Amino acid sequence: MFNLTKLGKACIAFLLATVMLSGFAQAQNPDLLVKMSDGQAFGGGSLTQSILLDNSQPGAIQGWSLGVCNDPGSLIPASSALGVDAATVKNGAAPDFETMNLTDEAVTQGVVICFTGCATLGEVTDFEMLSIDYSVIGEVGSSSQLQFCSYGTPLVTTVLVIDSESVIPTKQDSTIEILSPNFLTLGTGMGVIGQTAELPVSLTTERPIDGLSIAVGYDQSLLTFAGATAAGAAADADFVEVSGTAEPGTLGVGLVMSFSLSVEIPVGEDQQVLSLAFNVANDLGGQPAPLVTSVGFIPASGSPPITNRIVDGSYSETPNLVDGSIELVDFNPFV
């Protein structure tokens, strides 16, 4: 029968030896690769990252330690678990010892496959050692790095134990692009020369929205901005304000659904939220009608700058932006 006290001491000694011996290894072993794949994640959502191992050398792996660091301003570890392969690494069973630690900055793991040497790990490809779930809090449009690292006290490094010696593997880090599942869309409109044109602004969102702002540019030789009103899913908004400092040929509009946060724009696709009104010039500058003029999003308008944002509580992002257009026509009869 095993002595549990001795077993625990042996485990601690093994892990300490792993950490200490890693300092003596001088080069990465090209036949051992620990890796993470590049990926994409939605802002405000979640990401699952697998830590994988490729082993093409004949030595038997007895255990390992891992350190995976992240930028806490973009990704925060929410949970971690043994990889599906690591969970059965001891002849179909879980390893004799496994420990994990999560902070906002890193996840560390230590594994001993079998204290008595009853099981080891041989040559493998895409062996899942660890699975980490992250909360994605970074700015949409940015990217974030996940890197193998040394972290914690005592220091945990990324090493494999082979024949009771620590071996540093080759490492492949990961870049995560942070995307938005949400869209702000300028639609299409039609205007008669010398009269007015209406252009819808629509929102596709996977989360309820408390408010939004837009910055738009247009051809001021053909159009003059006349105003903005809440519409559709945002028709009951408490606040719609047009920037009074917008540069010629630009406009900025802000919308708040409810100052008490009791009303939101619901989850949905292509929901109209604003209507933009323009006066169409009497003279198209010698260009024949019909004429299509583009109306598009710009980075900012006015001072202080109004940008393209959607807001949900403390969360905000710049969603995907889709430009629009207005067709200018002349309905004067031909005789």
Short mmCIF file of C-alpha atoms in Angstrom, two decimals:
data_model
loop_
_atom_site.label_atom_id
_atom_site.label_comp_id
_atom_site.label_asym_id
_atom_site.label_seq_id
_atom_site.Cartn_x
_atom_site.Cartn_y
_atom_site.Cartn_z
CA MET A 1 0.00 0.00 0.00
CA PHE A 2 1.25 3.49 -0.87
CA ASN A 3 2.25 5.86 1.89
CA LEU A 4 0.26 9.00 1.01
CA THR A 5 2.58 11.27 2.95
CA LYS A 6 5.58 9.95 1.10
CA LEU A 7 3.63 10.12 -2.14
CA GLY A 8 2.82 13.80 -1.58
CA LYS A 9 6.42 14.59 -0.74
CA ALA A 10 7.58 12.76 -3.84
CA CYS A 11 5.16 14.78 -5.95
CA ILE A 12 6.37 18.08 -4.51
CA ALA A 13 9.98 17.05 -4.96
CA PHE A 14 9.28 16.07 -8.58
CA LEU A 15 7.65 19.40 -9.39
CA LEU A 16 10.38 21.39 -7.66
CA ALA A 17 13.00 19.43 -9.55
CA THR A 18 11.16 20.21 -12.78
CA VAL A 19 11.22 23.93 -12.09
CA MET A 20 14.81 23.96 -10.83
CA LEU A 21 16.29 21.78 -13.55
CA SER A 22 14.69 23.90 -16.26
CA GLY A 23 17.22 26.59 -15.48
CA PHE A 24 20.05 24.34 -16.60
CA ALA A 25 18.68 23.53 -20.04
CA GLN A 26 20.34 25.76 -22.62
CA ALA A 27 18.39 25.22 -25.84
CA GLN A 28 14.93 24.34 -27.05
CA ASN A 29 14.52 20.79 -28.27
CA PRO A 30 13.32 20.87 -31.90
CA ASP A 31 11.71 17.41 -31.54
CA LEU A 32 9.38 18.73 -28.83
CA LEU A 33 6.87 21.43 -29.71
CA VAL A 34 4.28 22.98 -27.41
CA LYS A 35 1.93 25.15 -29.39
CA MET A 36 -1.16 27.32 -29.50
CA SER A 37 -3.04 28.20 -32.67
CA ASP A 38 -3.85 31.72 -33.81
CA GLY A 39 -7.52 32.58 -33.63
CA GLN A 40 -10.32 35.10 -33.55
CA ALA A 41 -12.76 36.05 -30.83
CA PHE A 42 -15.68 38.43 -30.47
CA GLY A 43 -15.29 41.42 -28.17
CA GLY A 44 -17.28 40.89 -24.98
CA GLY A 45 -17.43 37.15 -25.67
CA SER A 46 -15.28 34.16 -24.79
CA LEU A 47 -12.42 32.15 -26.27
CA THR A 48 -11.25 28.59 -25.68
CA GLN A 49 -7.55 27.95 -26.32
CA SER A 50 -5.96 24.48 -26.43
CA ILE A 51 -2.32 23.90 -25.47
CA LEU A 52 -1.01 21.12 -27.70
CA LEU A 53 2.12 18.96 -27.80
CA ASP A 54 3.98 17.41 -30.74
CA ASN A 55 6.64 14.89 -29.66
CA SER A 56 8.82 13.22 -32.30
CA GLN A 57 11.68 12.11 -30.02
CA PRO A 58 11.83 8.58 -28.51
CA GLY A 59 12.28 9.53 -24.85
CA ALA A 60 9.39 8.85 -22.48
CA ILE A 61 7.75 11.95 -21.02
CA GLN A 62 7.07 11.56 -17.30
CA GLY A 63 5.39 14.93 -16.69
CA TRP A 64 5.44 18.60 -17.55
CA SER A 65 4.87 22.12 -16.35
CA LEU A 66 3.36 24.98 -18.36
CA GLY A 67 3.09 28.73 -18.03
CA VAL A 68 0.77 30.61 -20.41
CA CYS A 69 0.70 34.41 -20.06
CA ASN A 70 -1.90 36.86 -21.41
CA ASP A 71 -2.52 40.59 -21.58
CA PRO A 72 -5.14 41.20 -18.85
CA GLY A 73 -6.36 44.25 -20.73
CA SER A 74 -7.54 42.02 -23.57
CA LEU A 75 -8.02 38.46 -22.32
CA ILE A 76 -8.65 37.21 -18.78
CA PRO A 77 -8.54 33.49 -17.86
CA ALA A 78 -11.97 32.38 -16.66
CA SER A 79 -11.35 28.65 -16.18
CA SER A 80 -8.96 25.88 -17.18
CA ALA A 81 -9.02 22.10 -17.34
CA LEU A 82 -6.90 19.12 -18.30
CA GLY A 83 -6.85 18.66 -22.04
CA VAL A 84 -8.90 15.76 -23.37
CA ASP A 85 -5.73 13.75 -24.08
CA ALA A 86 -4.04 14.61 -20.78
CA ALA A 87 -7.16 13.47 -18.93
CA THR A 88 -6.47 9.87 -20.02
CA VAL A 89 -2.67 9.96 -20.21
CA LYS A 90 -2.16 7.33 -17.46
CA ASN A 91 -3.19 4.23 -19.38
CA GLY A 92 -6.67 5.65 -19.96
CA ALA A 93 -6.96 7.35 -16.59
CA ALA A 94 -6.15 10.81 -15.26
CA PRO A 95 -2.55 11.54 -14.22
CA ASP A 96 -1.52 10.83 -10.64
CA PHE A 97 -1.00 14.52 -9.96
CA GLU A 98 -2.15 17.70 -11.67
CA THR A 99 -2.27 21.25 -10.37
CA MET A 100 -3.37 24.51 -11.96
CA ASN A 101 -3.30 28.15 -10.94
CA LEU A 102 -5.21 31.02 -12.57
CA THR A 103 -4.61 34.73 -12.23
CA ASP A 104 -5.64 37.66 -14.44
CA GLU A 105 -2.20 37.44 -16.08
CA ALA A 106 -1.46 33.74 -16.52
CA VAL A 107 -2.40 30.08 -16.17
CA THR A 108 0.15 27.58 -14.84
CA GLN A 109 -0.06 23.80 -14.80
CA GLY A 110 2.03 20.97 -13.37
CA VAL A 111 1.48 17.29 -14.22
CA VAL A 112 3.00 14.02 -13.01
CA ILE A 113 1.72 11.14 -15.14
CA CYS A 114 2.49 8.27 -12.73
CA PHE A 115 4.50 8.39 -9.50
CA THR A 116 5.68 4.79 -9.92
CA GLY A 117 6.56 5.06 -13.60
CA CYS A 118 3.60 2.90 -14.60
CA ALA A 119 2.78 5.20 -17.55
CA THR A 120 4.65 7.71 -19.70
CA LEU A 121 3.95 9.66 -22.87
CA GLY A 122 5.65 8.71 -26.14
CA GLU A 123 5.49 10.14 -29.63
CA VAL A 124 2.31 12.17 -30.22
CA THR A 125 0.87 14.86 -32.48
CA ASP A 126 -1.65 17.49 -31.36
CA PHE A 127 -1.82 16.00 -27.85
CA GLU A 128 -4.04 18.36 -25.82
CA MET A 129 -2.28 19.14 -22.53
CA LEU A 130 -4.44 21.98 -21.27
CA SER A 131 -7.62 23.85 -22.19
CA ILE A 132 -8.16 27.46 -21.11
CA ASP A 133 -11.33 29.56 -21.35
CA TYR A 134 -10.81 33.33 -21.61
CA SER A 135 -13.16 36.29 -21.26
CA VAL A 136 -12.54 38.69 -24.15
CA ILE A 137 -12.49 42.30 -22.95
CA GLY A 138 -10.11 43.87 -25.47
CA GLU A 139 -10.94 46.58 -27.98
CA VAL A 140 -12.62 45.36 -31.14
CA GLY A 141 -10.16 45.60 -34.03
CA SER A 142 -7.13 44.94 -31.85
CA SER A 143 -5.09 41.76 -31.40
CA SER A 144 -3.73 40.09 -28.28
CA GLN A 145 -0.86 37.69 -27.61
CA LEU A 146 -0.90 34.42 -25.68
CA GLN A 147 2.66 33.39 -24.83
CA PHE A 148 4.45 30.54 -23.12
CA CYS A 149 6.18 32.09 -20.14
CA SER A 150 7.70 31.66 -16.71
CA TYR A 151 5.30 32.80 -14.02
CA GLY A 152 4.50 32.62 -10.33
CA THR A 153 6.25 32.01 -7.01
CA PRO A 154 7.87 29.54 -7.04
CA LEU A 155 8.52 30.15 -10.72
CA VAL A 156 6.70 27.79 -13.09
CA THR A 157 8.33 27.36 -16.50
CA THR A 158 7.34 25.49 -19.64
CA VAL A 159 9.34 22.25 -19.55
CA LEU A 160 8.89 18.51 -20.12
CA VAL A 161 10.43 15.89 -17.84
CA ILE A 162 12.12 13.06 -19.78
CA ASP A 163 14.19 10.41 -18.00
CA SER A 164 14.06 12.58 -14.85
CA GLU A 165 15.60 15.54 -16.66
CA SER A 166 13.96 18.82 -17.60
CA VAL A 167 13.85 19.56 -21.33
CA ILE A 168 12.79 22.88 -22.80
CA PRO A 169 10.53 22.37 -25.83
CA THR A 170 10.24 24.59 -28.86
CA LYS A 171 7.35 27.00 -28.33
CA GLN A 172 4.72 28.39 -30.70
CA ASP A 173 2.78 31.34 -29.29
CA SER A 174 -0.62 32.60 -30.42
CA THR A 175 -2.14 35.83 -31.75
CA ILE A 176 -5.85 36.40 -31.16
CA GLU A 177 -7.74 38.92 -33.29
CA ILE A 178 -10.66 40.57 -31.51
CA LEU A 179 -13.62 41.02 -33.82
CA SER A 180 -17.13 42.37 -33.55
CA PRO A 181 -20.31 40.40 -34.35
CA ASN A 182 -22.20 43.70 -34.49
CA PHE A 183 -22.82 46.04 -37.44
CA LEU A 184 -23.78 49.66 -37.99
CA THR A 185 -25.09 50.12 -41.51
CA LEU A 186 -25.84 53.21 -43.55
CA GLY A 187 -28.58 52.17 -45.95
CA THR A 188 -29.61 53.50 -49.33
CA GLY A 189 -31.86 56.47 -50.04
CA MET A 190 -33.28 58.49 -52.90
CA GLY A 191 -33.61 62.24 -53.24
CA VAL A 192 -35.07 64.56 -55.85
CA ILE A 193 -32.93 67.46 -57.02
CA GLY A 194 -33.83 70.54 -54.96
CA GLN A 195 -35.80 68.50 -52.42
CA THR A 196 -34.90 66.17 -49.53
CA ALA A 197 -33.48 62.69 -49.08
CA GLU A 198 -33.76 60.27 -46.14
CA LEU A 199 -31.04 57.74 -45.28
CA PRO A 200 -31.68 54.95 -42.72
CA VAL A 201 -29.09 53.87 -40.16
CA SER A 202 -29.47 50.25 -39.01
CA LEU A 203 -27.96 48.16 -36.23
CA THR A 204 -27.28 44.43 -36.05
CA THR A 205 -26.40 43.41 -32.52
CA GLU A 206 -25.93 40.25 -30.47
CA ARG A 207 -26.35 42.12 -27.18
CA PRO A 208 -28.85 44.73 -25.97
CA ILE A 209 -27.59 48.26 -26.60
CA ASP A 210 -28.03 51.29 -24.33
CA GLY A 211 -26.85 53.88 -26.85
CA LEU A 212 -24.72 54.63 -29.87
CA SER A 213 -22.93 57.36 -31.76
CA ILE A 214 -22.01 57.78 -35.42
CA ALA A 215 -19.63 59.93 -37.46
CA VAL A 216 -20.46 60.21 -41.17
CA GLY A 217 -19.02 61.96 -44.20
CA TYR A 218 -20.82 63.04 -47.38
CA ASP A 219 -20.33 65.21 -50.52
CA GLN A 220 -21.27 68.71 -49.38
CA SER A 221 -21.49 69.94 -52.99
CA LEU A 222 -24.49 67.68 -53.48
CA LEU A 223 -25.98 67.31 -50.00
CA THR A 224 -26.56 69.46 -46.93
CA PHE A 225 -27.24 67.70 -43.63
CA ALA A 226 -30.67 68.67 -42.29
CA GLY A 227 -31.03 66.61 -39.12
CA ALA A 228 -31.34 63.21 -37.43
CA THR A 229 -34.27 61.51 -35.71
CA ALA A 230 -34.58 58.28 -33.75
CA ALA A 231 -36.42 55.59 -35.69
CA GLY A 232 -37.45 51.94 -35.66
CA ALA A 233 -36.10 49.99 -32.70
CA ALA A 234 -34.79 53.24 -31.17
CA ALA A 235 -37.89 55.38 -31.79
CA ASP A 236 -38.48 55.85 -28.05
CA ALA A 237 -34.94 57.07 -27.31
CA ASP A 238 -34.66 59.63 -24.51
CA PHE A 239 -31.89 61.56 -26.26
CA VAL A 240 -30.75 62.28 -29.82
CA GLU A 241 -28.21 65.04 -30.30
CA VAL A 242 -26.45 66.32 -33.42
CA SER A 243 -22.94 67.72 -33.10
CA GLY A 244 -22.88 71.48 -33.51
CA THR A 245 -19.15 71.52 -34.27
CA ALA A 246 -19.06 69.04 -37.15
CA GLU A 247 -16.80 70.05 -40.02
CA PRO A 248 -18.40 70.78 -43.43
CA GLY A 249 -19.25 67.53 -45.18
CA THR A 250 -19.42 65.58 -41.90
CA LEU A 251 -21.97 64.91 -39.20
CA GLY A 252 -21.93 63.46 -35.71
CA VAL A 253 -24.95 62.08 -33.87
CA GLY A 254 -25.34 60.57 -30.40
CA LEU A 255 -28.31 58.53 -29.15
CA VAL A 256 -29.21 57.35 -25.63
CA MET A 257 -32.15 54.99 -25.25
CA SER A 258 -32.90 55.69 -21.57
CA PHE A 259 -31.09 57.75 -18.95
CA SER A 260 -32.43 55.30 -16.36
CA LEU A 261 -31.11 52.33 -18.44
CA SER A 262 -34.63 50.88 -18.34
CA VAL A 263 -35.01 50.68 -22.14
CA GLU A 264 -32.54 49.13 -24.61
CA ILE A 265 -32.26 48.41 -28.30
CA PRO A 266 -32.90 44.65 -28.37
CA VAL A 267 -30.82 41.93 -29.94
CA GLY A 268 -31.65 41.73 -33.64
CA GLU A 269 -30.58 42.11 -37.26
CA ASP A 270 -30.83 45.20 -39.47
CA GLN A 271 -32.94 47.18 -37.02
CA GLN A 272 -33.33 50.81 -38.03
CA VAL A 273 -32.23 53.15 -35.24
CA LEU A 274 -31.82 56.55 -36.94
CA SER A 275 -33.02 58.45 -39.97
CA LEU A 276 -30.67 61.05 -41.48
CA ALA A 277 -32.20 63.87 -43.51
CA PHE A 278 -30.36 65.76 -46.28
CA ASN A 279 -31.29 68.64 -48.56
CA VAL A 280 -30.37 67.88 -52.16
CA ALA A 281 -28.65 70.64 -54.16
CA ASN A 282 -30.48 72.30 -57.06
CA ASP A 283 -27.35 72.00 -59.18
CA LEU A 284 -25.42 68.74 -59.46
CA GLY A 285 -22.35 70.54 -60.77
CA GLY A 286 -22.96 69.60 -64.37
CA GLN A 287 -23.32 65.89 -63.59
CA PRO A 288 -26.39 64.24 -65.14
CA ALA A 289 -29.10 62.66 -63.03
CA PRO A 290 -29.62 59.99 -61.89
CA LEU A 291 -26.43 60.24 -59.82
CA VAL A 292 -25.37 58.01 -56.91
CA THR A 293 -23.37 59.74 -54.16
CA SER A 294 -21.75 57.80 -51.32
CA VAL A 295 -22.40 58.45 -47.65
CA GLY A 296 -19.86 56.71 -45.42
CA PHE A 297 -18.56 56.35 -41.91
CA ILE A 298 -15.49 58.38 -40.95
CA PRO A 299 -13.27 57.99 -37.85
CA ALA A 300 -14.63 61.04 -36.01
CA SER A 301 -16.58 64.28 -36.40
CA GLY A 302 -16.77 67.46 -34.35
CA SER A 303 -15.02 68.68 -31.22
CA PRO A 304 -15.00 66.94 -28.81
CA PRO A 305 -14.89 64.11 -31.37
CA ILE A 306 -17.91 61.90 -31.91
CA THR A 307 -16.89 58.40 -33.03
CA ASN A 308 -18.68 55.26 -34.18
CA ARG A 309 -19.54 53.34 -31.00
CA ILE A 310 -22.22 51.16 -29.51
CA VAL A 311 -22.59 51.00 -25.72
CA ASP A 312 -23.94 48.36 -23.38
CA GLY A 313 -23.46 49.40 -19.76
CA SER A 314 -19.71 49.72 -19.17
CA TYR A 315 -18.92 47.89 -22.41
CA SER A 316 -18.47 49.77 -25.67
CA GLU A 317 -17.00 48.96 -29.06
CA THR A 318 -16.62 50.12 -32.63
CA PRO A 319 -18.70 47.58 -34.57
CA ASN A 320 -18.30 46.61 -38.19
CA LEU A 321 -19.23 49.62 -40.35
CA VAL A 322 -21.07 49.40 -43.67
CA ASP A 323 -21.28 52.51 -45.85
CA GLY A 324 -24.36 53.64 -47.78
CA SER A 325 -25.42 55.85 -50.68
CA ILE A 326 -28.13 58.19 -51.95
CA GLU A 327 -29.39 58.20 -55.53
CA LEU A 328 -30.18 61.71 -56.79
CA VAL A 329 -32.86 61.87 -59.48
CA ASP A 330 -34.59 64.54 -61.58
CA PHE A 331 -38.28 63.92 -62.00
CA ASN A 332 -38.86 66.89 -64.34
CA PRO A 333 -41.10 65.56 -67.15
CA PHE A 334 -39.66 65.13 -70.63
CA VAL A 335 -41.88 66.54 -73.42
#
